[in-house]
XYZ file of C-alpha atoms in Angstrom:
556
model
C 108.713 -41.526 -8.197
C 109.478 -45.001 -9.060
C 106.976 -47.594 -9.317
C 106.972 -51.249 -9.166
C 104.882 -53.279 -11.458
C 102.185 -53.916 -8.690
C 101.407 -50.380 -8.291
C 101.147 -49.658 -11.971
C 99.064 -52.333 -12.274
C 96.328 -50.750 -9.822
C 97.019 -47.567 -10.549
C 95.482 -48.832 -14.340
C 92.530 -50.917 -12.897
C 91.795 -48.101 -10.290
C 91.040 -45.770 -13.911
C 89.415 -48.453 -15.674
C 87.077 -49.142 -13.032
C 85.907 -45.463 -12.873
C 85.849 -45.460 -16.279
C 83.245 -47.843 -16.181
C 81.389 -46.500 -13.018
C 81.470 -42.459 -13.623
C 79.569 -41.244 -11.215
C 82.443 -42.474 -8.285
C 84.677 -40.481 -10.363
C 82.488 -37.390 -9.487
C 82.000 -38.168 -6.446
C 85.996 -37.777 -5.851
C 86.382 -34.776 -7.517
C 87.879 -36.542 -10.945
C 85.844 -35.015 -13.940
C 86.956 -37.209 -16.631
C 84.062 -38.940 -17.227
C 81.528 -36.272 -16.130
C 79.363 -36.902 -18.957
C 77.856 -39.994 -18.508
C 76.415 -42.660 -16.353
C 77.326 -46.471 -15.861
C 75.499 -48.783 -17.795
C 73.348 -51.306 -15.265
C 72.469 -53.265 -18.739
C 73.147 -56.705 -19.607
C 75.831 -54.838 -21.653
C 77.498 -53.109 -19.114
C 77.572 -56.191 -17.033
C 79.464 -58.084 -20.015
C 82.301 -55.138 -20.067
C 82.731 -54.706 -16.431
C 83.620 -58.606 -15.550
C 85.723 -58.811 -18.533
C 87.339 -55.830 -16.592
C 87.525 -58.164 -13.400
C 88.787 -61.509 -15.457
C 91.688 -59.667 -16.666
C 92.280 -58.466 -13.321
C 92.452 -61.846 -12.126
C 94.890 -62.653 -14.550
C 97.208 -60.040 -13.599
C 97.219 -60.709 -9.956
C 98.019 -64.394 -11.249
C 100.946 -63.182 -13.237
C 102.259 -60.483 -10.460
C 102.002 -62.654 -7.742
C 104.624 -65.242 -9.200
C 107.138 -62.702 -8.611
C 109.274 -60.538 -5.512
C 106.790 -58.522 -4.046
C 107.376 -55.485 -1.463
C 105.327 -56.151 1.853
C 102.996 -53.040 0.097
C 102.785 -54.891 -3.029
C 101.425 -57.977 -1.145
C 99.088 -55.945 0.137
C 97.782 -54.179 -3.221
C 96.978 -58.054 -4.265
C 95.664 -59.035 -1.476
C 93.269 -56.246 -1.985
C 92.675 -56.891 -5.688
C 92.101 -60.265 -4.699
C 89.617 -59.484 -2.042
C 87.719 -56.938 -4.606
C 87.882 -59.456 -7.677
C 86.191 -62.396 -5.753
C 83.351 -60.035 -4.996
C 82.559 -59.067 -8.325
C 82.693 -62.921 -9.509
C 80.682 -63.744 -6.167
C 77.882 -60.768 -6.971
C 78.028 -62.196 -10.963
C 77.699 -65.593 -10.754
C 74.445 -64.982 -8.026
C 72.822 -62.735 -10.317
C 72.384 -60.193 -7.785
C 71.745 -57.281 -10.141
C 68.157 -58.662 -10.206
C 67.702 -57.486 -6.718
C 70.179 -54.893 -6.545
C 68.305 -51.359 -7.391
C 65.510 -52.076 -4.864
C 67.161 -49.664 -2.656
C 65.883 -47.054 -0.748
C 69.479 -45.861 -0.195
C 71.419 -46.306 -3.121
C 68.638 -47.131 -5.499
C 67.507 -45.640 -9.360
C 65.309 -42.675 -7.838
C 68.334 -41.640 -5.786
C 70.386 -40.508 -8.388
C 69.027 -37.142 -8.483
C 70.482 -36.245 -5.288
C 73.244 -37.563 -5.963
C 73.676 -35.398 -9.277
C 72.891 -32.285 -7.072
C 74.935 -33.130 -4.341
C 77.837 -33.681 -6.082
C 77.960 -32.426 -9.855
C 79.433 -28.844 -10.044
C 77.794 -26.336 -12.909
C 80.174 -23.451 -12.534
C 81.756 -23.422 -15.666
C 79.874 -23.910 -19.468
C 81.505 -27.657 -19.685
C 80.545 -28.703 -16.206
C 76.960 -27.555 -16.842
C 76.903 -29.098 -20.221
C 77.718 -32.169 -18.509
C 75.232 -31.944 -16.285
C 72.379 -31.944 -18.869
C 73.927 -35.002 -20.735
C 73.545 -37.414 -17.530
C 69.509 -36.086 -17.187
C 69.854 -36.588 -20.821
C 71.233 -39.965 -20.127
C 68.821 -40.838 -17.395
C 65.633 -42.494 -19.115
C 67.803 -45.152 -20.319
C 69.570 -45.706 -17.582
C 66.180 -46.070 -15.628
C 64.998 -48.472 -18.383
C 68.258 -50.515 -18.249
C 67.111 -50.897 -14.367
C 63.575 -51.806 -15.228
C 65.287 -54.692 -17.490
C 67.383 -55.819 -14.616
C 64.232 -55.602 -12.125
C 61.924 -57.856 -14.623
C 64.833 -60.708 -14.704
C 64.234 -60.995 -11.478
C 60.818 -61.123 -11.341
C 60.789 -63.777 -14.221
C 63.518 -65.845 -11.907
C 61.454 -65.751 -8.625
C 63.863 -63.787 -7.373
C 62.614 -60.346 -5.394
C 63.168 -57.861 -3.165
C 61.073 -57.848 0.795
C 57.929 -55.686 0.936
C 58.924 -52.898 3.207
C 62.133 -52.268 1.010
C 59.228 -51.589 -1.842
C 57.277 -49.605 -0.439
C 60.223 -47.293 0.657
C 61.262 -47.127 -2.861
C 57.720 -46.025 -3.843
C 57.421 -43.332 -0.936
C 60.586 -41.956 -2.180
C 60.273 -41.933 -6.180
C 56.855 -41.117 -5.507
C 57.631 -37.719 -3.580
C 59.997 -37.106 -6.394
C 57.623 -37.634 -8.798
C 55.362 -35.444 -6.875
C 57.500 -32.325 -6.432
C 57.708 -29.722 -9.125
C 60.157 -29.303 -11.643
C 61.141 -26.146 -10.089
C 61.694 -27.675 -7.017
C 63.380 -30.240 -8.245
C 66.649 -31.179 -5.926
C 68.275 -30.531 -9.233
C 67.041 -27.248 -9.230
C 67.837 -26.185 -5.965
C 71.220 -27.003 -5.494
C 71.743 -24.771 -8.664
C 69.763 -21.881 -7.605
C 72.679 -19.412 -8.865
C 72.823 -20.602 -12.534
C 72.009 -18.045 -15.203
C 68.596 -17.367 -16.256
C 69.330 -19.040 -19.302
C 71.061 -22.325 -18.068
C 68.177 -22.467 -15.322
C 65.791 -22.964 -18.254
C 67.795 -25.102 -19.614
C 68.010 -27.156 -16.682
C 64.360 -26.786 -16.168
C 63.350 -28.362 -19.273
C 65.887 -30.770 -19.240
C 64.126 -31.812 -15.910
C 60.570 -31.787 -17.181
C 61.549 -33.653 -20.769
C 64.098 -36.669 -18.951
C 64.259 -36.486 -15.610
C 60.651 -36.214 -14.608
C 59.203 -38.754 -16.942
C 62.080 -41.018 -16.338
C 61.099 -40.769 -12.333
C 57.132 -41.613 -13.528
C 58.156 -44.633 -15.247
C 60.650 -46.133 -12.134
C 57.105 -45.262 -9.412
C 55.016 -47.436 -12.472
C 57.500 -50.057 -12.409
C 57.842 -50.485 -8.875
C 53.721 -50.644 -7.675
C 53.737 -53.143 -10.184
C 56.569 -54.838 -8.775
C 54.803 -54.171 -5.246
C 52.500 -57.241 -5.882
C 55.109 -59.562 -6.472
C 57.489 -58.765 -3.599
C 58.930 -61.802 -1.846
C 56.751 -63.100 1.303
C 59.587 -63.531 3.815
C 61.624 -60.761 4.793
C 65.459 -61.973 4.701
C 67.401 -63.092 1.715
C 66.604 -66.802 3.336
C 63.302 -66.709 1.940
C 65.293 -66.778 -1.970
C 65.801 -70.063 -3.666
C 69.620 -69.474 -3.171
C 69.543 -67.237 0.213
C 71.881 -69.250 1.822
C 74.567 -68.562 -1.002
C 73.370 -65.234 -1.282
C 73.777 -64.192 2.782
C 77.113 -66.198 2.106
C 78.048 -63.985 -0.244
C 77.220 -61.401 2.114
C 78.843 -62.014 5.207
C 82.753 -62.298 2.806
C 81.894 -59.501 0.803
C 81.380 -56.707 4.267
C 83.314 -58.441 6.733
C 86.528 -60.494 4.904
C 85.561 -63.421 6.552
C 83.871 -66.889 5.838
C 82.415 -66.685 9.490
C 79.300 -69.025 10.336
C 76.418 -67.027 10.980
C 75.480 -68.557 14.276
C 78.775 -67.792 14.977
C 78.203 -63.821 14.732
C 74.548 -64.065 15.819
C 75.891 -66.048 19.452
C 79.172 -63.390 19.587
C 75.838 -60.123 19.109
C 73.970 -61.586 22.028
C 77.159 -61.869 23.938
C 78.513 -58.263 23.768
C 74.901 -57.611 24.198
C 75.111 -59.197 27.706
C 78.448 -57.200 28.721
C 76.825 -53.641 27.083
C 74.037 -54.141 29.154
C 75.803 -54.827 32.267
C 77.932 -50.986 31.687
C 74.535 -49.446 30.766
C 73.145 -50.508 34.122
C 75.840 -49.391 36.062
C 75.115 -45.678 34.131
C 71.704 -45.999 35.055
C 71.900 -46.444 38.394
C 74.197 -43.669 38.930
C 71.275 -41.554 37.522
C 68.732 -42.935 40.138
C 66.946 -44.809 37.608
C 66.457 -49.077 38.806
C 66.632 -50.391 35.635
C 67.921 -49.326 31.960
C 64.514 -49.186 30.911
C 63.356 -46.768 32.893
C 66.591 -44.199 32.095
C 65.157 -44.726 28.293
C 62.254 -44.276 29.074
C 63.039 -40.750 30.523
C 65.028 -39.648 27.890
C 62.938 -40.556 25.558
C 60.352 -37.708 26.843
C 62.768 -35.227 28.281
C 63.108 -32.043 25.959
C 66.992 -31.206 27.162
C 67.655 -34.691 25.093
C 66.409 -33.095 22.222
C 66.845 -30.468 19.886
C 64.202 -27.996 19.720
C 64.989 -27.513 15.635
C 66.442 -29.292 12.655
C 68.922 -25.910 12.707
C 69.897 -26.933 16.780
C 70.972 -30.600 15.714
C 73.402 -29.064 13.094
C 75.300 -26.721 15.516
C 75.448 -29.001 18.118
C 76.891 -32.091 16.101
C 79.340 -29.039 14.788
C 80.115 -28.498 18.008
C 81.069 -32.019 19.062
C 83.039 -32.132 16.007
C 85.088 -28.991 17.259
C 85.301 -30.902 20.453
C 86.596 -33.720 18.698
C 89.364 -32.011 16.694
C 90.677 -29.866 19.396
C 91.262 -33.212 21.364
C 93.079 -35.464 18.539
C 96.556 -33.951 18.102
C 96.888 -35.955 21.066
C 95.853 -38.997 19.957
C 97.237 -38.422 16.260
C 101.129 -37.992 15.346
C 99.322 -36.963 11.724
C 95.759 -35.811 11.922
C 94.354 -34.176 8.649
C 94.368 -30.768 8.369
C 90.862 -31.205 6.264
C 87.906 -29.793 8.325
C 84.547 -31.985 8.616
C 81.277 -29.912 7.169
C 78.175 -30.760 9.297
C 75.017 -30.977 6.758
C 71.478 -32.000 7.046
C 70.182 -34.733 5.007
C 67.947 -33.179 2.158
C 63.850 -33.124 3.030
C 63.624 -35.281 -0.094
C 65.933 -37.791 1.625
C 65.105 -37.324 5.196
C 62.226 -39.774 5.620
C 63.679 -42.767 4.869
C 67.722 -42.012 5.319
C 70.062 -43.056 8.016
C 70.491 -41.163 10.960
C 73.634 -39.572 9.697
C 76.213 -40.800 7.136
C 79.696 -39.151 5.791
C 80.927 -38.508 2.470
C 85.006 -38.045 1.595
C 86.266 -34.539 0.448
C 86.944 -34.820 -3.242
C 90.286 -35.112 -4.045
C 91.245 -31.869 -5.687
C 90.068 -30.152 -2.364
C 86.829 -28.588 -4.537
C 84.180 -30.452 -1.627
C 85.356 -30.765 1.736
C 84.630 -34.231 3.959
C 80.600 -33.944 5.048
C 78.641 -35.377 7.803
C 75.123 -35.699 6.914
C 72.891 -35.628 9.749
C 69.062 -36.311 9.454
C 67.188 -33.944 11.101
C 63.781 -34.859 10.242
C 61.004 -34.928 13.559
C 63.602 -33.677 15.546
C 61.832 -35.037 18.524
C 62.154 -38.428 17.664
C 65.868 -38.160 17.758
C 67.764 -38.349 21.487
C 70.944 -36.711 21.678
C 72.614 -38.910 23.435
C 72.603 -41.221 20.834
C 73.619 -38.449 18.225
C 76.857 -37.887 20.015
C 78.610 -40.796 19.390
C 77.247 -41.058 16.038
C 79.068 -38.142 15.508
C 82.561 -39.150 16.381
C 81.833 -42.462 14.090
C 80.787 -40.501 10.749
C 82.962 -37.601 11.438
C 86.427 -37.005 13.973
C 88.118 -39.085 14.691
C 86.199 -41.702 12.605
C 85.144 -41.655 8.780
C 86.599 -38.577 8.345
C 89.818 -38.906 10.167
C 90.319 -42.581 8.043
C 88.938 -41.825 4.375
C 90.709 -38.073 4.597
C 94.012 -39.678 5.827
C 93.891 -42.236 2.954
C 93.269 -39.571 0.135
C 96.514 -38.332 0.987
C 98.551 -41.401 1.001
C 100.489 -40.520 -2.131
C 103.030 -43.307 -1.838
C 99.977 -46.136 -2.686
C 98.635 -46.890 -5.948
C 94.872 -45.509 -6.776
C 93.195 -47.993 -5.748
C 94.594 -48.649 -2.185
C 93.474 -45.191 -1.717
C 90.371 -44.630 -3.027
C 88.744 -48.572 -4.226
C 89.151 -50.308 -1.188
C 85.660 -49.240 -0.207
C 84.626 -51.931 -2.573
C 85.731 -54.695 -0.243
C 86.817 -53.462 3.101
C 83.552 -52.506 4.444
C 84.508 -54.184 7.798
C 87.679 -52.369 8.096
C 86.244 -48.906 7.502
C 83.252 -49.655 9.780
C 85.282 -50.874 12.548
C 87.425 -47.870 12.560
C 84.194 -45.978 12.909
C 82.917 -48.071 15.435
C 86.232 -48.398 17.416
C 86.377 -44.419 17.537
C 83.545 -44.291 19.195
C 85.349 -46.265 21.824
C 88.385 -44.188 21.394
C 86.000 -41.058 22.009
C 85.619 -41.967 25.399
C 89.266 -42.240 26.070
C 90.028 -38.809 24.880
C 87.511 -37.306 27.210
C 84.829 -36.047 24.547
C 81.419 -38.030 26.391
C 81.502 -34.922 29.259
C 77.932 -36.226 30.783
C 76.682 -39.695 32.149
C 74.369 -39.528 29.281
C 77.141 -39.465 26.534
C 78.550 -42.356 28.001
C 75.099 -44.249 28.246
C 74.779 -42.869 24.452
C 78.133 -44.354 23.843
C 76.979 -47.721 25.439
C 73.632 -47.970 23.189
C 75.892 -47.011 20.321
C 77.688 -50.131 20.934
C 74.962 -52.187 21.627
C 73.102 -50.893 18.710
C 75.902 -52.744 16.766
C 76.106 -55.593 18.396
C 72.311 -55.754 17.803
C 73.069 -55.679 14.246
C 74.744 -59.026 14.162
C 71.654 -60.873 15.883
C 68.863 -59.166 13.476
C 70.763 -59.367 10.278
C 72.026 -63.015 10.979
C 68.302 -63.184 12.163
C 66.426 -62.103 9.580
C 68.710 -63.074 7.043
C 70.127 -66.254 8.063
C 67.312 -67.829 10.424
C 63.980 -66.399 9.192
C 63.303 -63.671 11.842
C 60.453 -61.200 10.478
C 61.116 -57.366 10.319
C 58.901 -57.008 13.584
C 61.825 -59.216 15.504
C 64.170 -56.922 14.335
C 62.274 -54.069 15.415
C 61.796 -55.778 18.822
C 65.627 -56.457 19.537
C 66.821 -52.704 18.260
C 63.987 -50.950 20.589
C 64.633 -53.536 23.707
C 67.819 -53.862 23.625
C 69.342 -51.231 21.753
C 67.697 -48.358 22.582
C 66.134 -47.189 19.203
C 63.197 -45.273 18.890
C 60.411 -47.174 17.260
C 61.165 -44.425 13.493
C 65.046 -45.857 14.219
C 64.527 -49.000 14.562
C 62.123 -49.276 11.332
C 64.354 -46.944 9.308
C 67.629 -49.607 10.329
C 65.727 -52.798 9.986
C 64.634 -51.753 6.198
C 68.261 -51.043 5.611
C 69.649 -54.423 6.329
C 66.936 -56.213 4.401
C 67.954 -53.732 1.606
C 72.054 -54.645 1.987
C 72.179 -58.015 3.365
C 75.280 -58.459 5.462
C 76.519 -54.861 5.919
C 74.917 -54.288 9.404
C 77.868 -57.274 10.084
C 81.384 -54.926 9.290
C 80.723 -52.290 11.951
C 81.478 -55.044 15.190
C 83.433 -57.694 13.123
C 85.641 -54.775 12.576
C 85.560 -53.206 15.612
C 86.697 -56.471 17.193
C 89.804 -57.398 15.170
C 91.297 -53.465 15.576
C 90.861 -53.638 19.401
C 92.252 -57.308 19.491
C 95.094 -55.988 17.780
C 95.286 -52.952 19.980
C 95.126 -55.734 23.026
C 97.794 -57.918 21.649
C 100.818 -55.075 20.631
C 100.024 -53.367 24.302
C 100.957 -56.415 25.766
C 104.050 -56.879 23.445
C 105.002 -53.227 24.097
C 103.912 -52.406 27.631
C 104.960 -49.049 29.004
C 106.130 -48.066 25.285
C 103.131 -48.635 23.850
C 102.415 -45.891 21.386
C 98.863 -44.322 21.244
C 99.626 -42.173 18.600
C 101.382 -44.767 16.533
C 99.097 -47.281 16.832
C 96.369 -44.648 15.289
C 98.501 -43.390 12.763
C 99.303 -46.973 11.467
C 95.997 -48.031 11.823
C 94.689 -45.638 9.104
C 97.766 -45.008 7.309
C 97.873 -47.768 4.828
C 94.304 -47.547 2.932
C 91.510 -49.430 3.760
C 92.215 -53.417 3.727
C 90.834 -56.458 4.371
C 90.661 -57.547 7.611
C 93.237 -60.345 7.233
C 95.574 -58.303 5.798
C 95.428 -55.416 8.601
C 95.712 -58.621 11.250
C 98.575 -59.500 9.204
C 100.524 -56.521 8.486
C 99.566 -54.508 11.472
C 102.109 -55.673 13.923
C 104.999 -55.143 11.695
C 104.107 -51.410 11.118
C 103.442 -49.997 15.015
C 106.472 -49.801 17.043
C 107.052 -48.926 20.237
C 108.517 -45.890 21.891
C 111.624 -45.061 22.115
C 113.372 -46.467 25.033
């Protein structure tokens, strides 16, 4: 197939990036660089913006030329991803950056269980040169932690301490129980030992040294809980808000827009209530917060029912869909190392050479503490029709460079979030909410997100303390009181990311609203969809853009 310069041009920076960040290459099934780790040090730092300045340059040079509507598109992209790197540099934000009770050092070793594969001699070999690589990639992050300590510059308490609970239990658990170990429980004797001791010689020490690091870093955590309380919050929340949502929107702005859809949500999930015999949304929260048929009995009963909504799900789309992916969507609980302090549920894309299908992670730790009302929806946002339905469809968009495909992630976090968010919306339309429940689920779903915008703009923007946030996500959201704590630690661990799931959501149904009206009758469900996630992730400009221009109508 012939390709233009445009696409060559991210086809090349889509391999140099992974190149320089290995362990996305595993995650996506690409082996290449199986062997190693990135480099978090002052080194690494150097080589990936020179990466990023010569990508600026190119986009400079391209852009002077005749470009394809899909080559304006790739730049706009490149664009979008380059002025988040330079953002991220110039604010120093790797001093903050591996306080992270999601993403951060200690989680690494579920990461290389989840997704490194052992099942040849090379693969395994592999294997034992990242735990070999792993105490100095943990003491490239202490470097990185002590800048910012020496600038003034830390992360909030509560993030802390979850990064101690969790490196702390790893610390804690035997070698032989290592995740490490257990996701390769049907290695040979021989390679087990060898994994064993490669465990006890890197990885465990390694893991001792990140737990000293941090309760010394515990005492010096910064007093206020948002990214407001850092000598350059304002820049940094900034930052923020263009890097997940596209947009240089005013944070009052989002925060007043939260606490409107609030008001409208609330209005629907009255209207629910009442047709349950309840007087007031409270009180149908209160009952479901106590009554067992809302709640699994078992961690094993969450997983088949969330595979059964995703059954329900797929049997449903082909309607909605001219192009669904044939891809299934594997329904997994998070791992008990994990389960504490993850998410409720989160999705990872199938690897591209088909070797690890699409998976839904659901967290089924204190099952009791978990509604199922709320879990429905969740489901059709991580799995079908949402994050599985989009990041499956775009691994198979052969006609697009690399990087439309698979690095868009690093600056279209609106875009994907909103399609998650705007399938739960879309759920409801294709029938799959079959009680009054699912729809009141469906309703705190949404206002769950709009909640987002007021705490993270809150705490991050206009000094709110982690207890406000707490307050708003119970009240007014619905969350349990483990929810609410586990979400609010989140966004003071990623700053501006609890912002792409409505900003997103918004700008797909407002272009949903506007080609109805230009298409009436002939408006095409299925086209619209198919559009919609057929082009890669983008930023949200581009998609408002672009979109138009792709979806026709029906036939006459």
């Amino acid at each position: 197939m012939t390709t233009t310069p445009v696409h060559q041009f991210a086809d090349e920076a889509w391999t140099q990036y992974l190149e320089l960040n290995p362990m996305w290459a595993t995650v996506q099934g690409i082996e290449t660089w199986d062997d190693r780790l990135d480099d978090p040090s002052a080194e690494g730092r150097v080589a990936m913006m020179a990466l990023i300045e010569s990508w600026a340059a190119r986009v400079d040079e391209l852009s002077r030329g005749e470009l394809s509507v899909e080559d304006t598109v790739t730049l706009g992209l490149m664009r979008a991803v380059i002025t988040r790197f330079q953002g991220a540099h110039e604010l120093r934000l790797w001093e903050l950056e591996a306080l992270d009770q999601i993403g951060g050092p200690q989680s690494l070793v579920g990461e290389l269980a989840r997704f490194c594969r052992t099942d040849t001699p090379e693969r395994f070999d592999n294997l034992l040169k990242r735990t070999a690589a792993y105490p100095g990639w943990i003491a490239a992050h202490r470097a990185n932690v002590e800048e910012g300590l020496a600038s003034g510059r830390t992360a909030p308490a509560p993030v802390v301490e979850r990064c101690i609970e969790q490196t702390r239990e790893l610390v804690q658990t035997p070698a032989q129980d290592s995740p490490l170990m257990t996701a390769n429980a049907g290695l040979a004797e021989e390679q087990r030992a060898q994994l064993l001791a490669s465990i006890e010689r890197d990885v465990q020490p390694a893991l001792a040294a990140w737990l000293e690091v941090l309760e010394s870093y515990a005492a010096h955590a910064r007093a206020g809980d948002g990214v407001c309380h850092l000598p350059d919050g304002e820049a940094v929340y900034r930052h923020a808000i263009r890097s997940y949502t596209n947009l240089d929107e005013d944070p009052q702005v989002i925060h007043d827009y939260g606490l409107q859809r609030l008001d409208e949500i609330e209005a629907a999930e009255a209207s629910i209530a009442g047709e349950l015999g309840h007087d007031s949304v409270a009180s149908l929260r209160l009952f479901l917060d106590g009554a067992p048929e809302n709640h699994a009995a078992t961690p094993e009963e969450m997983v088949v029912l969330a595979k059964a909504w995703v059954e329900r799900a797929e049997a449903e789309a082909p309607k909605w869909f001219g192009n669904p992916p044939e891809e299934r969507c594997e329904v997994r609980a998070v791992e008990a190392h994990a389960e504490k302090s993850a998410p409720a549920g989160f999705y990872y894309p199938p690897a591209d050479d088909g070797s690890r299908p699409g998976m839904y992670f659901l967290n089924t730790y204190e099952p009791a503490s978990r509604p199922l009302h709320q879990i429905v929806p969740m489901t059709y946002h991580e799995a079908v029709p949402g994050h599985h339905f989009q990041l499956t469809t775009e691994r198979h968009l052969g006609f697009l460079p690399a990087f439309r495909m698979h690095g868009a992630l690093l600056a279209c976090g609106a875009y994907v979030e909103g399609w998650a968010l705007y399938s739960e919306r879309l759920a409801a339309e294709m029938g799959l909410y079959h009680t009054p429940l699912e729809r009141f689920g469906a309703w705190e779903s949404e206002a769950h997100r709009a909640a987002r915008l007021v705490v993270d703009t809150g705490m991050h923007a206009f000094g709110w303390t982690r207890q406000q946030s707490i307050d708003v996500l119970k009240e007014r959201a619905g969350l349990s009181q483990l929810e609410a704590e586990i979400e609010t630690d989140r966004y003071l661990a990623w700053p501006g990311q609890a912002l792409s799931y409505m900003m997103g959501q918004r700008e797909i149904m407002n272009l949903r609203a506007r080609l109805e009206e230009r298409d009436g009758d002939r408006f095409d469900h299925q086209g619209f969809h198919d559009e919609v996630i057929g082009h890669g992730s983008l930023p949200l400009d581009v998609l408002r853009e672009n979109l138009p221009g792709w979806v026709k109508p029906k036939a006459g």
